[in-house]
Short mmCIF file of C-alpha atoms in Angstrom, two decimals:
data_model
loop_
_atom_site.label_atom_id
_atom_site.label_comp_id
_atom_site.label_asym_id
_atom_site.label_seq_id
_atom_site.Cartn_x
_atom_site.Cartn_y
_atom_site.Cartn_z
CA MET A 1 -149.08 -122.75 -32.32
CA SER A 2 -148.75 -125.97 -34.16
CA ASP A 3 -152.60 -125.38 -35.31
CA PHE A 4 -151.84 -121.90 -36.04
CA PRO A 5 -151.70 -121.89 -40.48
CA TRP A 6 -148.08 -120.54 -40.85
CA GLN A 7 -147.60 -122.05 -43.94
CA SER A 8 -150.77 -120.35 -45.21
CA VAL A 9 -149.81 -116.65 -43.63
CA LEU A 10 -146.42 -116.68 -44.72
CA ALA A 11 -147.64 -117.32 -48.71
CA VAL A 12 -150.55 -114.46 -48.02
CA VAL A 13 -147.56 -112.53 -46.84
CA GLY A 14 -145.38 -113.12 -50.22
CA LEU A 15 -147.90 -111.97 -52.27
CA LEU A 16 -149.61 -109.31 -50.47
CA VAL A 17 -146.02 -107.56 -50.10
CA PRO A 18 -145.33 -107.13 -54.01
CA ILE A 19 -149.34 -105.96 -54.30
CA PHE A 20 -148.68 -102.95 -51.38
CA ALA A 21 -145.60 -102.16 -52.86
CA PHE A 22 -146.59 -101.39 -56.23
CA LEU A 23 -150.10 -99.70 -54.86
CA TRP A 24 -147.69 -97.80 -52.56
CA GLU A 25 -145.16 -96.48 -55.19
CA PHE A 26 -147.40 -96.05 -58.32
CA VAL A 27 -151.08 -95.25 -56.91
CA LEU A 28 -150.48 -93.87 -53.04
CA VAL A 29 -147.43 -91.93 -53.12
CA GLY A 30 -146.33 -92.11 -56.71
CA ARG A 31 -149.99 -90.73 -58.05
CA LYS A 32 -148.59 -87.44 -57.90
CA ARG A 33 -144.94 -86.50 -57.57
CA LEU A 34 -143.02 -83.57 -58.32
CA GLY A 35 -139.54 -83.74 -58.15
CA TYR A 36 -136.16 -81.93 -58.99
CA ARG A 37 -132.33 -82.39 -59.88
CA VAL A 38 -129.66 -80.05 -59.36
CA GLN A 39 -127.81 -81.62 -62.52
CA MET A 40 -124.99 -78.58 -62.03
CA ASP A 41 -123.77 -75.88 -59.48
CA THR A 42 -119.92 -74.89 -60.51
CA THR A 43 -118.16 -71.51 -60.52
CA ALA A 44 -116.86 -69.90 -63.26
CA ARG A 45 -113.64 -68.66 -61.87
CA LEU A 46 -110.45 -69.16 -63.70
CA GLU A 47 -108.83 -71.75 -61.46
CA ALA A 48 -106.43 -72.97 -64.20
CA THR A 49 -106.70 -72.26 -67.46
CA SER A 50 -108.93 -71.86 -70.01
CA GLN A 51 -109.24 -71.27 -73.69
CA HIS A 52 -110.71 -67.43 -74.37
CA ALA A 53 -110.36 -66.02 -71.36
CA GLY A 54 -111.44 -62.75 -72.16
CA THR A 55 -115.50 -64.36 -72.77
CA TRP A 56 -115.39 -65.24 -69.38
CA ARG A 57 -114.44 -61.91 -68.45
CA GLN A 58 -117.23 -60.47 -70.45
CA LEU A 59 -119.43 -62.13 -67.94
CA GLU A 60 -121.40 -58.64 -66.95
CA LYS A 61 -124.61 -57.22 -65.31
CA GLU A 62 -126.63 -54.79 -67.00
CA SER A 63 -124.88 -51.97 -66.23
CA GLY A 64 -121.66 -53.27 -67.86
CA LYS A 65 -119.88 -54.17 -64.48
CA PRO A 66 -118.05 -57.86 -64.32
CA LEU A 67 -120.05 -60.57 -62.00
CA VAL A 68 -118.49 -61.27 -58.94
CA GLU A 69 -117.04 -64.75 -58.91
CA PRO A 70 -120.24 -66.00 -60.98
CA SER A 71 -121.83 -69.34 -61.21
CA PHE A 72 -124.18 -71.50 -62.81
CA VAL A 73 -126.52 -73.67 -61.80
CA LEU A 74 -128.59 -76.25 -63.98
CA LEU A 75 -131.94 -77.85 -62.34
CA ARG A 76 -134.01 -80.27 -64.09
CA ILE A 77 -137.85 -80.07 -62.78
CA GLU A 78 -139.48 -82.92 -63.57
CA ASN A 79 -143.03 -85.13 -63.09
CA THR A 80 -141.96 -88.74 -61.27
CA GLY A 81 -145.62 -89.84 -60.32
CA THR A 82 -148.00 -91.45 -62.08
CA THR A 83 -150.54 -88.67 -63.42
CA ASN A 84 -150.36 -85.58 -64.33
CA ILE A 85 -150.43 -82.30 -62.86
CA ASP A 86 -152.46 -79.36 -63.63
CA HIS A 87 -152.37 -75.72 -62.39
CA ASP A 88 -154.48 -76.11 -59.85
CA ASP A 89 -152.55 -79.04 -57.95
CA TYR A 90 -149.69 -76.90 -56.48
CA VAL A 91 -149.99 -75.45 -53.19
CA ALA A 92 -149.66 -71.77 -53.95
CA ASN A 93 -151.53 -68.86 -53.57
CA LYS A 94 -153.87 -68.12 -56.60
CA LYS A 95 -152.89 -64.32 -56.58
CA HIS A 96 -149.69 -65.19 -57.73
CA ASP A 97 -148.52 -67.69 -60.60
CA ALA A 98 -145.72 -69.17 -59.21
CA GLY A 99 -145.39 -72.82 -58.56
CA VAL A 100 -141.67 -73.26 -57.70
CA THR A 101 -139.75 -70.94 -55.78
CA ILE A 102 -135.80 -71.57 -55.65
CA ARG A 103 -133.50 -69.42 -53.15
CA PHE A 104 -129.87 -69.26 -53.68
CA HIS A 105 -128.44 -68.21 -50.31
CA GLY A 106 -125.08 -65.78 -50.70
CA ARG A 107 -125.55 -65.46 -54.14
CA ARG A 108 -127.52 -63.16 -56.00
CA VAL A 109 -128.91 -64.13 -59.88
CA ALA A 110 -127.94 -62.22 -62.66
CA GLY A 111 -129.71 -64.16 -65.17
CA MET A 112 -132.00 -67.24 -66.29
CA VAL A 113 -133.50 -69.06 -69.02
CA VAL A 114 -135.66 -72.21 -69.43
CA THR A 115 -134.27 -74.55 -71.72
CA ASP A 116 -134.41 -78.69 -72.49
CA LEU A 117 -138.36 -78.66 -72.60
CA SER A 118 -139.55 -82.30 -72.89
CA ASP A 119 -142.31 -81.48 -75.23
CA GLN A 120 -142.14 -77.89 -77.16
CA PHE A 121 -145.95 -77.34 -76.44
CA LEU A 122 -144.72 -76.86 -72.58
CA ARG A 123 -143.35 -73.09 -73.96
CA ASP A 124 -146.50 -71.46 -73.12
CA ASN A 125 -146.50 -72.20 -69.30
CA PHE A 126 -143.42 -69.55 -69.44
CA SER A 127 -144.84 -66.89 -71.81
CA ASP A 128 -145.08 -63.29 -70.65
CA GLY A 129 -147.30 -63.06 -67.74
CA SER A 130 -146.63 -66.88 -66.29
CA GLY A 131 -144.97 -65.63 -63.45
CA LEU A 132 -141.66 -66.30 -64.36
CA GLY A 133 -138.84 -64.57 -63.26
CA TYR A 134 -136.47 -63.59 -60.19
CA GLU A 135 -135.41 -60.98 -57.59
CA ASN A 136 -132.62 -60.21 -55.07
CA LYS A 137 -133.10 -59.35 -51.79
CA THR A 138 -130.76 -58.85 -48.51
CA GLU A 139 -132.25 -60.84 -45.54
CA PRO A 140 -130.98 -60.98 -41.86
CA GLY A 141 -128.88 -63.90 -42.94
CA GLY A 142 -127.18 -62.03 -46.20
CA ALA A 143 -128.07 -61.71 -49.81
CA VAL A 144 -130.31 -64.27 -51.08
CA GLY A 145 -130.96 -64.88 -55.01
CA THR A 146 -134.97 -66.20 -55.73
CA ILE A 147 -135.91 -67.32 -58.97
CA LYS A 148 -139.94 -68.04 -59.10
CA LEU A 149 -141.23 -70.50 -61.66
CA PRO A 150 -144.83 -70.35 -62.76
CA ARG A 151 -147.38 -73.17 -62.31
CA THR A 152 -146.47 -75.78 -64.99
CA GLN A 153 -148.65 -78.10 -66.55
CA LEU A 154 -146.63 -81.42 -66.30
CA ASN A 155 -147.66 -85.17 -67.99
CA ARG A 156 -146.42 -87.97 -67.21
CA GLU A 157 -142.35 -88.12 -67.21
CA GLN A 158 -142.47 -84.33 -68.52
CA HIS A 159 -139.86 -81.92 -67.29
CA PHE A 160 -137.79 -78.73 -68.22
CA LYS A 161 -134.52 -77.20 -67.11
CA VAL A 162 -133.75 -74.07 -65.82
CA LEU A 163 -130.25 -72.40 -66.18
CA VAL A 164 -129.27 -69.68 -63.80
CA VAL A 165 -126.03 -67.21 -63.93
CA LEU A 166 -125.59 -66.25 -60.27
CA GLU A 167 -122.77 -64.09 -58.95
CA ARG A 168 -121.34 -64.25 -55.18
CA ALA A 169 -122.95 -61.60 -52.85
CA GLY A 170 -121.09 -62.03 -49.43
CA GLY A 171 -119.09 -64.40 -48.12
CA ASP A 172 -115.21 -65.41 -48.34
CA GLU A 173 -114.23 -66.00 -52.03
CA GLY A 174 -113.71 -69.27 -53.09
CA THR A 175 -116.00 -70.63 -50.23
CA LYS A 176 -118.45 -73.24 -51.14
CA PHE A 177 -121.85 -72.00 -51.60
CA ARG A 178 -125.26 -73.19 -49.87
CA GLU A 179 -127.38 -76.06 -51.93
CA PRO A 180 -129.96 -74.34 -53.34
CA GLU A 181 -133.45 -74.33 -51.69
CA VAL A 182 -136.20 -75.51 -54.00
CA VAL A 183 -139.74 -75.15 -52.36
CA ALA A 184 -143.19 -76.01 -54.07
CA GLY A 185 -145.87 -78.48 -53.17
CA ILE A 186 -148.45 -80.31 -54.59
CA LYS A 187 -151.91 -81.48 -53.63
CA GLY A 188 -153.45 -84.80 -53.44
CA VAL A 189 -150.97 -86.89 -52.33
CA VAL A 190 -149.65 -89.10 -49.25
CA GLY A 191 -147.79 -87.13 -46.84
CA ARG A 192 -146.94 -83.48 -46.84
CA GLY A 193 -146.80 -83.23 -50.69
CA GLY A 194 -143.87 -81.33 -50.84
CA ILE A 195 -141.53 -81.11 -54.15
CA SER A 196 -138.97 -84.37 -53.73
CA GLU A 197 -135.03 -84.26 -54.68
CA THR A 198 -134.96 -87.34 -57.67
CA LYS A 199 -131.83 -89.32 -58.19
CA SER A 200 -130.48 -90.22 -61.65
CA ARG A 201 -132.56 -93.21 -63.31
CA THR A 202 -129.39 -95.36 -63.41
CA GLY A 203 -129.63 -98.45 -61.37
CA ILE A 204 -132.46 -99.67 -59.39
CA PRO A 205 -134.96 -98.04 -58.14
CA ARG A 206 -135.38 -97.64 -54.23
CA TRP A 207 -139.00 -99.25 -54.52
CA LEU A 208 -137.63 -102.07 -56.44
CA THR A 209 -134.81 -102.49 -53.75
CA VAL A 210 -137.34 -102.23 -50.88
CA LEU A 211 -139.56 -105.03 -52.57
CA ILE A 212 -136.63 -107.18 -53.29
CA TYR A 213 -135.53 -107.09 -49.42
CA ALA A 214 -139.12 -107.87 -48.29
CA LEU A 215 -138.89 -110.98 -50.26
CA VAL A 216 -135.60 -111.88 -49.16
CA ALA A 217 -137.19 -111.14 -45.51
CA VAL A 218 -140.45 -113.39 -46.23
CA CYS A 219 -138.04 -116.18 -48.09
CA LEU A 220 -135.97 -116.42 -44.42
CA ALA A 221 -138.54 -116.44 -42.43
CA GLU A 222 -139.80 -119.38 -43.84
CA PRO A 223 -137.56 -121.90 -42.41
CA PHE A 224 -136.98 -120.27 -39.57
CA VAL A 225 -140.91 -120.43 -38.86
CA TYR A 226 -140.59 -124.06 -39.44
CA SER A 227 -137.58 -124.67 -37.53
CA LEU A 228 -138.64 -122.59 -34.58
CA VAL A 229 -142.13 -121.72 -34.45
CA LEU A 230 -143.60 -125.16 -35.72
CA PRO A 231 -142.68 -128.31 -34.48
CA LYS A 232 -140.96 -130.46 -36.35
CA PRO A 233 -142.71 -133.50 -38.09
CA VAL A 234 -142.63 -136.84 -36.56
CA PRO A 235 -142.18 -139.54 -39.49
CA LEU A 236 -145.22 -142.24 -39.87
CA ASP A 237 -143.45 -145.04 -37.97
CA CYS A 238 -141.95 -143.33 -35.04
CA ALA A 239 -142.72 -144.77 -31.23
CA SER A 240 -141.97 -143.40 -28.06
CA GLY A 241 -140.39 -144.95 -24.91
CA THR A 242 -137.64 -146.53 -23.73
CA VAL A 243 -136.52 -150.31 -24.56
CA ARG A 244 -133.00 -152.18 -23.17
CA ILE A 245 -131.09 -153.52 -25.97
CA THR A 246 -128.64 -156.72 -25.11
CA GLY A 247 -127.03 -159.70 -26.43
CA SER A 248 -124.62 -159.82 -29.23
CA THR A 249 -121.21 -157.75 -29.11
CA ALA A 250 -120.57 -158.47 -32.70
CA PHE A 251 -123.86 -156.47 -33.54
CA THR A 252 -123.32 -154.17 -30.84
CA PRO A 253 -121.81 -151.30 -33.55
CA VAL A 254 -124.28 -151.59 -35.57
CA LEU A 255 -127.00 -151.03 -33.03
CA ALA A 256 -125.03 -148.14 -31.59
CA GLU A 257 -125.08 -146.33 -34.71
CA ALA A 258 -128.71 -147.22 -35.60
CA THR A 259 -130.13 -145.83 -31.94
CA ALA A 260 -128.07 -142.80 -32.45
CA SER A 261 -129.96 -142.49 -35.67
CA TYR A 262 -133.46 -143.48 -34.88
CA THR A 263 -133.41 -141.09 -31.77
CA ARG A 264 -132.10 -138.00 -34.03
CA THR A 265 -135.43 -139.03 -36.15
CA CYS A 266 -137.66 -139.69 -33.40
CA PRO A 267 -136.52 -137.65 -30.02
CA GLY A 268 -139.30 -139.41 -28.70
CA ALA A 269 -137.12 -142.73 -28.00
CA THR A 270 -134.69 -143.58 -25.52
CA PHE A 271 -132.36 -146.72 -25.71
CA THR A 272 -130.02 -148.25 -23.49
CA LEU A 273 -127.14 -150.66 -24.78
CA ASP A 274 -126.43 -153.21 -22.26
CA THR A 275 -123.90 -156.04 -24.64
CA HIS A 276 -122.51 -158.87 -23.18
CA GLY A 277 -122.75 -161.29 -25.24
CA SER A 278 -125.84 -163.80 -26.87
CA ALA A 279 -126.37 -165.95 -24.42
CA GLN A 280 -126.64 -163.14 -21.41
CA GLY A 281 -128.62 -161.17 -23.78
CA LEU A 282 -131.09 -163.98 -24.52
CA GLU A 283 -131.24 -164.84 -20.60
CA ALA A 284 -131.63 -161.26 -19.94
CA LEU A 285 -134.75 -161.12 -22.10
CA ASN A 286 -136.07 -163.92 -20.83
CA GLN A 287 -135.65 -163.03 -17.20
CA ALA A 288 -137.32 -159.59 -17.80
CA LYS A 289 -140.60 -160.83 -19.84
CA ASN A 290 -141.66 -158.05 -20.96
CA ALA A 291 -141.15 -155.57 -24.28
CA GLY A 292 -139.08 -153.30 -22.69
CA VAL A 293 -135.86 -155.36 -23.93
CA LEU A 294 -135.12 -156.38 -27.15
CA ALA A 295 -132.17 -159.37 -27.33
CA PHE A 296 -129.56 -159.51 -30.39
CA SER A 297 -128.31 -163.17 -30.86
CA ASP A 298 -125.60 -164.94 -33.53
CA GLY A 299 -127.31 -167.48 -34.42
CA VAL A 300 -130.63 -169.26 -33.10
CA LYS A 301 -131.50 -169.59 -29.47
CA GLY A 302 -132.14 -173.57 -29.88
CA THR A 303 -134.85 -175.01 -27.68
CA ARG A 304 -134.33 -172.90 -24.64
CA GLN A 305 -136.85 -169.95 -23.59
CA PRO A 306 -139.99 -171.25 -25.87
CA GLU A 307 -141.25 -167.21 -25.37
CA LEU A 308 -138.63 -165.27 -26.77
CA LEU A 309 -139.44 -164.96 -30.92
CA PRO A 310 -136.30 -164.83 -33.28
CA ARG A 311 -136.71 -162.17 -36.34
CA PRO A 312 -133.62 -162.67 -38.92
CA MET A 313 -132.43 -158.97 -39.31
CA ALA A 314 -128.79 -159.34 -41.13
CA PHE A 315 -126.10 -161.86 -42.53
CA LEU A 316 -122.94 -161.41 -40.39
CA LEU A 317 -119.71 -162.17 -41.48
CA PHE A 318 -116.79 -163.45 -39.38
CA THR A 319 -113.16 -164.05 -40.06
CA LEU A 320 -110.08 -165.82 -38.29
CA VAL A 321 -107.63 -163.19 -37.57
CA ILE A 322 -103.97 -163.73 -36.43
CA ASN A 323 -100.88 -161.76 -35.18
CA ARG A 324 -98.65 -160.61 -37.75
CA ASP A 325 -95.51 -162.84 -36.95
CA ALA A 326 -97.08 -166.13 -37.38
CA GLY A 327 -97.01 -165.73 -41.03
CA VAL A 328 -99.87 -167.19 -41.94
CA GLN A 329 -102.20 -165.61 -44.31
CA ASP A 330 -104.27 -168.79 -45.52
CA LEU A 331 -105.41 -171.82 -43.90
CA THR A 332 -107.48 -174.93 -45.25
CA LEU A 333 -110.33 -175.98 -43.17
CA ALA A 334 -108.62 -179.19 -41.99
CA GLN A 335 -105.86 -176.89 -40.78
CA VAL A 336 -108.10 -174.47 -38.99
CA LYS A 337 -109.42 -177.60 -37.08
CA ALA A 338 -106.20 -179.02 -35.92
CA VAL A 339 -104.89 -175.78 -34.60
CA PHE A 340 -108.05 -175.17 -32.76
CA SER A 341 -107.26 -178.77 -31.22
CA GLY A 342 -104.30 -178.47 -29.98
CA GLN A 343 -102.54 -180.61 -32.68
CA VAL A 344 -100.79 -177.79 -34.59
CA THR A 345 -98.38 -176.09 -31.63
CA ASN A 346 -96.06 -174.19 -33.71
CA TRP A 347 -96.84 -172.57 -37.09
CA ARG A 348 -94.32 -173.52 -39.04
CA GLN A 349 -96.13 -176.88 -38.89
CA VAL A 350 -98.38 -175.18 -41.11
CA GLY A 351 -95.36 -173.05 -43.48
CA GLY A 352 -96.01 -170.53 -41.43
CA ASN A 353 -92.75 -168.65 -39.04
CA ASP A 354 -91.44 -170.26 -35.63
CA ARG A 355 -93.84 -168.77 -33.35
CA PRO A 356 -95.97 -171.10 -30.76
CA VAL A 357 -99.56 -171.05 -31.55
CA ARG A 358 -101.42 -169.45 -29.06
CA LEU A 359 -105.45 -169.55 -29.18
CA VAL A 360 -107.50 -166.63 -27.99
CA ASP A 361 -111.55 -167.67 -27.40
CA ARG A 362 -114.95 -165.89 -26.35
CA GLU A 363 -116.77 -166.84 -23.52
CA SER A 364 -118.21 -169.86 -23.72
CA ASP A 365 -121.32 -168.35 -24.00
CA SER A 366 -120.96 -166.18 -26.90
CA GLY A 367 -122.62 -166.16 -29.99
CA THR A 368 -119.77 -165.89 -32.06
CA ARG A 369 -118.00 -168.55 -30.57
CA ARG A 370 -120.65 -170.49 -30.97
CA THR A 371 -120.85 -169.89 -34.46
CA PHE A 372 -117.13 -170.85 -34.47
CA GLU A 373 -117.76 -173.96 -33.31
CA GLN A 374 -120.92 -175.00 -35.49
CA ARG A 375 -119.70 -173.38 -38.82
CA VAL A 376 -116.06 -174.02 -38.94
CA LEU A 377 -114.82 -176.59 -35.83
CA GLY A 378 -117.77 -178.66 -35.87
CA THR A 379 -116.88 -179.35 -32.15
CA VAL A 380 -116.79 -177.68 -29.39
CA GLU A 381 -113.66 -176.53 -27.74
CA PRO A 382 -111.78 -177.34 -25.07
CA GLY A 383 -111.68 -175.33 -22.05
CA GLU A 384 -108.81 -171.94 -21.33
CA ASN A 385 -105.41 -173.02 -19.36
CA SER A 386 -104.11 -169.32 -19.44
CA ASN A 387 -105.39 -165.90 -18.11
CA ASP A 388 -102.58 -163.63 -19.78
CA CYS A 389 -102.37 -166.02 -23.36
CA VAL A 390 -98.64 -166.40 -22.73
CA GLU A 391 -97.89 -168.25 -19.52
CA PRO A 392 -100.10 -171.65 -18.61
CA LYS A 393 -101.89 -172.60 -15.58
CA THR A 394 -100.02 -175.86 -15.39
CA ALA A 395 -96.99 -177.19 -16.92
CA THR A 396 -99.04 -180.00 -18.79
CA ALA A 397 -101.16 -177.54 -20.75
CA GLY A 398 -100.28 -177.97 -24.20
CA VAL A 399 -101.61 -175.09 -26.65
CA ILE A 400 -102.06 -172.19 -24.84
CA ARG A 401 -105.40 -171.06 -24.72
CA CYS A 402 -107.36 -168.10 -23.27
CA ARG A 403 -110.16 -166.11 -23.41
CA ARG A 404 -111.69 -162.64 -23.68
CA SER A 405 -115.17 -160.82 -23.28
CA ASP A 406 -115.81 -159.31 -25.69
CA THR A 407 -114.41 -158.28 -29.37
CA ASP A 408 -112.08 -155.77 -29.13
CA ASP A 409 -110.53 -157.44 -26.05
CA LEU A 410 -110.13 -160.67 -28.30
CA LEU A 411 -108.83 -158.32 -31.38
CA ASN A 412 -106.42 -156.20 -28.94
CA THR A 413 -104.93 -159.50 -27.38
CA VAL A 414 -104.10 -161.23 -30.71
CA ALA A 415 -102.76 -158.00 -31.86
CA THR A 416 -100.45 -158.01 -28.73
CA THR A 417 -99.45 -161.63 -28.41
CA SER A 418 -96.85 -163.12 -30.43
CA GLY A 419 -98.35 -166.31 -32.65
CA ALA A 420 -102.03 -165.67 -31.35
CA ILE A 421 -105.12 -166.43 -33.30
CA GLY A 422 -108.60 -165.64 -32.85
CA TYR A 423 -112.03 -164.84 -34.48
CA SER A 424 -114.19 -162.15 -34.88
CA GLU A 425 -117.27 -160.12 -36.64
CA LEU A 426 -115.50 -159.09 -40.02
CA GLY A 427 -116.69 -155.25 -39.71
CA ALA A 428 -114.60 -155.10 -36.14
CA ALA A 429 -111.42 -156.34 -38.04
CA THR A 430 -111.62 -154.71 -40.99
CA GLY A 431 -108.93 -151.88 -41.27
CA ARG A 432 -106.88 -152.91 -38.25
CA ALA A 433 -103.04 -153.14 -39.73
CA ASP A 434 -101.98 -154.91 -36.85
CA LEU A 435 -103.61 -158.04 -37.47
CA VAL A 436 -103.89 -160.54 -40.86
CA ALA A 437 -107.50 -161.90 -41.83
CA VAL A 438 -107.18 -165.50 -42.28
CA ARG A 439 -108.47 -167.02 -45.75
CA ILE A 440 -109.65 -170.24 -45.13
CA ASP A 441 -109.19 -172.68 -48.34
CA GLY A 442 -108.25 -169.76 -50.20
CA GLN A 443 -111.71 -168.21 -49.56
CA ALA A 444 -111.73 -164.42 -47.89
CA ALA A 445 -115.03 -163.34 -45.68
CA THR A 446 -117.26 -161.88 -48.49
CA LEU A 447 -120.47 -162.16 -49.01
CA GLU A 448 -120.81 -163.88 -52.55
CA ALA A 449 -118.35 -166.64 -51.16
CA ALA A 450 -120.63 -167.23 -48.08
CA ASP A 451 -124.04 -167.08 -50.06
CA HIS A 452 -122.83 -169.59 -52.39
CA GLY A 453 -121.34 -171.97 -49.46
CA ALA A 454 -117.68 -171.71 -50.44
CA TYR A 455 -116.81 -169.49 -46.87
CA PRO A 456 -118.14 -170.99 -43.76
CA PHE A 457 -117.77 -168.48 -41.45
CA TRP A 458 -120.90 -166.64 -41.24
CA GLN A 459 -124.02 -166.51 -39.05
CA THR A 460 -127.61 -164.83 -38.99
CA GLU A 461 -128.34 -162.15 -36.63
CA TYR A 462 -131.22 -162.64 -35.17
CA ALA A 463 -133.49 -160.68 -33.14
CA TYR A 464 -135.78 -161.38 -29.70
CA THR A 465 -138.54 -160.26 -28.26
CA TYR A 466 -140.56 -162.14 -25.39
CA GLY A 467 -143.68 -163.03 -27.48
CA ASP A 468 -145.40 -160.57 -29.59
CA VAL A 469 -144.92 -156.76 -29.34
CA GLY A 470 -147.60 -154.26 -30.60
CA ALA A 471 -147.08 -153.30 -33.89
CA GLY A 472 -147.10 -149.50 -32.85
CA SER A 473 -144.44 -150.38 -30.20
CA LEU A 474 -141.03 -148.94 -29.99
CA PRO A 475 -139.05 -152.40 -30.08
CA ALA A 476 -141.73 -153.04 -33.19
CA SER A 477 -140.76 -149.73 -34.84
CA PHE A 478 -137.06 -149.98 -34.21
CA LEU A 479 -136.77 -153.43 -36.08
CA ARG A 480 -138.58 -152.01 -39.18
CA TYR A 481 -136.08 -149.27 -39.27
CA LEU A 482 -133.13 -151.85 -38.94
CA THR A 483 -134.76 -153.12 -42.29
CA ASP A 484 -135.54 -149.93 -44.09
CA GLN A 485 -133.16 -147.97 -46.22
CA VAL A 486 -131.66 -146.21 -43.45
CA GLY A 487 -131.14 -149.43 -41.40
CA ALA A 488 -129.93 -151.10 -44.70
CA ASP A 489 -127.34 -148.61 -45.41
CA ILE A 490 -125.90 -148.61 -41.59
CA ILE A 491 -125.48 -152.59 -41.58
CA ARG A 492 -123.83 -152.73 -44.87
CA SER A 493 -121.51 -149.89 -43.39
CA HIS A 494 -120.41 -152.38 -41.21
CA GLY A 495 -119.33 -155.29 -43.74
CA ASP A 496 -122.80 -157.34 -42.80
CA ARG A 497 -125.74 -157.42 -45.63
CA PRO A 498 -129.43 -156.95 -44.28
CA CYS A 499 -130.95 -160.65 -45.39
CA ALA A 500 -133.32 -159.44 -48.17
CA GLU A 501 -130.21 -158.40 -50.22
CA LEU A 502 -129.24 -162.27 -50.21
CA GLU A 503 -129.39 -164.38 -53.39
CA ASN A 504 -130.34 -167.09 -51.45
CA PRO A 505 -132.25 -165.05 -48.17
CA VAL A 506 -133.73 -168.61 -47.17
CA ARG A 507 -129.75 -168.81 -45.29
CA CYS A 508 -131.47 -166.42 -42.79
CA SER A 509 -134.16 -167.96 -41.97
CA PRO A 510 -133.70 -170.22 -38.47
CA SER A 511 -132.58 -173.55 -38.61
#
C-alpha cells in the first residue's frame, strides 16, 4: 500500500468532482428540464372578516350559481435547464396539443387564465386552437378538475403562470385539498424526463451544496489516508535497534525525556535506562564492549578504560542545597571547604542558626561527588560515619556524614534532616520549596557566572561509547538528536546548556 499513489489519486478526485458536478448539472441532467412551482393554493372562505364581502359572494358559475367553497391556485411553469424546449420535446401524442396536464382531485375548474409571461412573444403559444383548456370529470375516486396547457416553446429561463379558480366537489367542507397533480414529460434527458417541482431560487442551489459536501469529503479524506493508509514518513536520521543507557543519575531526567521524544519520532528504537552513577556506568560500558550500551558521566573518565571514547554533550550546573532551618543562604568558598572538612560543626559558626552541621554526600563513585571534590573542595572527602544522617556510628565521629545513592534520595534527606547540607545537579533542585540553594561567594548557579569563572560548581556531561560507532547506528543517531534543536530544548528545560551555546565552548572539551 505504501507504493500506491494516494496523494495523486486524491488530487485527481478533487479535480474531477467539480467537473463531474458541472457536467451532471448543466450538460446531462440539466440539459433539458421542465419545472413547476405551486406558488399559491388557497381558499376564499370568509373565515375571519373581509372588506367588500359581496365581491367574494359574486364568485359564481356561468349559470349564475355561487361557487362552492372557491379556491385559487397559481402555478408557475418554467424552463430550468440549459437548453431550449421546443414543441417536439414534449412527450405527448401529436394528435393532441396538450404538453402539460394539471389535475385537481376533489375540485372542479371554474375558470383559468395564463398570466405573467416572461416574454410577450410567448402569447402565440396560447392562441385559439393551441390546446389550452380545462375539463371536469367524475372518476371512481371522486370529481377531478383538469387543465391542459399546450406544448409551449420555452427558451432558457423563460416561464409563464396559470391562475386557476376552482370549487369544492365532494368531501367535507373545510378539509384540506390534495396537492395539484402536474404531469408532463420531456425527451432527450437523463432519467425518466418527467416534470419536476422546483424550489424558490433563494439560498444555495442543491447542486452547489452537493459539490461543497463532496469537496469537503475529499479534504477530510486526505489526512485520514495519510494517517491510516500511508506509512508515516521516517525522519532521515532515524535509526532502529535497542540501546541500554547507563551512568550519571544527575543527567537521568534529560535522558528520560530525550529517549521518550526520540522513540515517538522513530518508533523502531528502544531504550533502557539503567543509571546508578557515572563510575558504574563507565564500568558497565567497558565490560559490555559493544555498541548496544551508552554511558553518560559527569566529567571525564580519567586514564582508565582507554577504549571508551568521550563526546561532550552538555554543560551541567550543580548547586549546594541546605535544610531551611540552618539559616544559611550564602557561603564563601573557604567556608564551604571548612564545612565539608569538619571544621565547622554548628551553623552559628558561619552566621547561621544554632543547628548542628550534618553532611549528606553521594557515593564515592558518583560523578556529582567527584565534580564537587574536584571543582569546589580540591580534595577527597572523608568516609561516612552515619547511616541515618542523625546518629553517628561511634561516639567520637565528629561531624555527622552520611551518603545517598542517587540525587533524589540526597535531596529528600537534606530536606527532612535538621542542619543538613548536600549537593546536586541544579535542575533537580530547582523548584523545591523545602530546600535552600546556597550561593558560593555571592554567586548563584547561573550559566553566565560559570562560563566566566565566577561560579565553580559545574561540569561537562560526557557521552561514552566503546570505540567508534557507525554513523547510521542508534547510539550515533541518538547523540546527534541530543545536540539538534529538539535535544537542545530538552537540555535547556532542565537548567543545563548544550556545549555549543557557551560563550567559551572550550570549557566543554575534555581536560
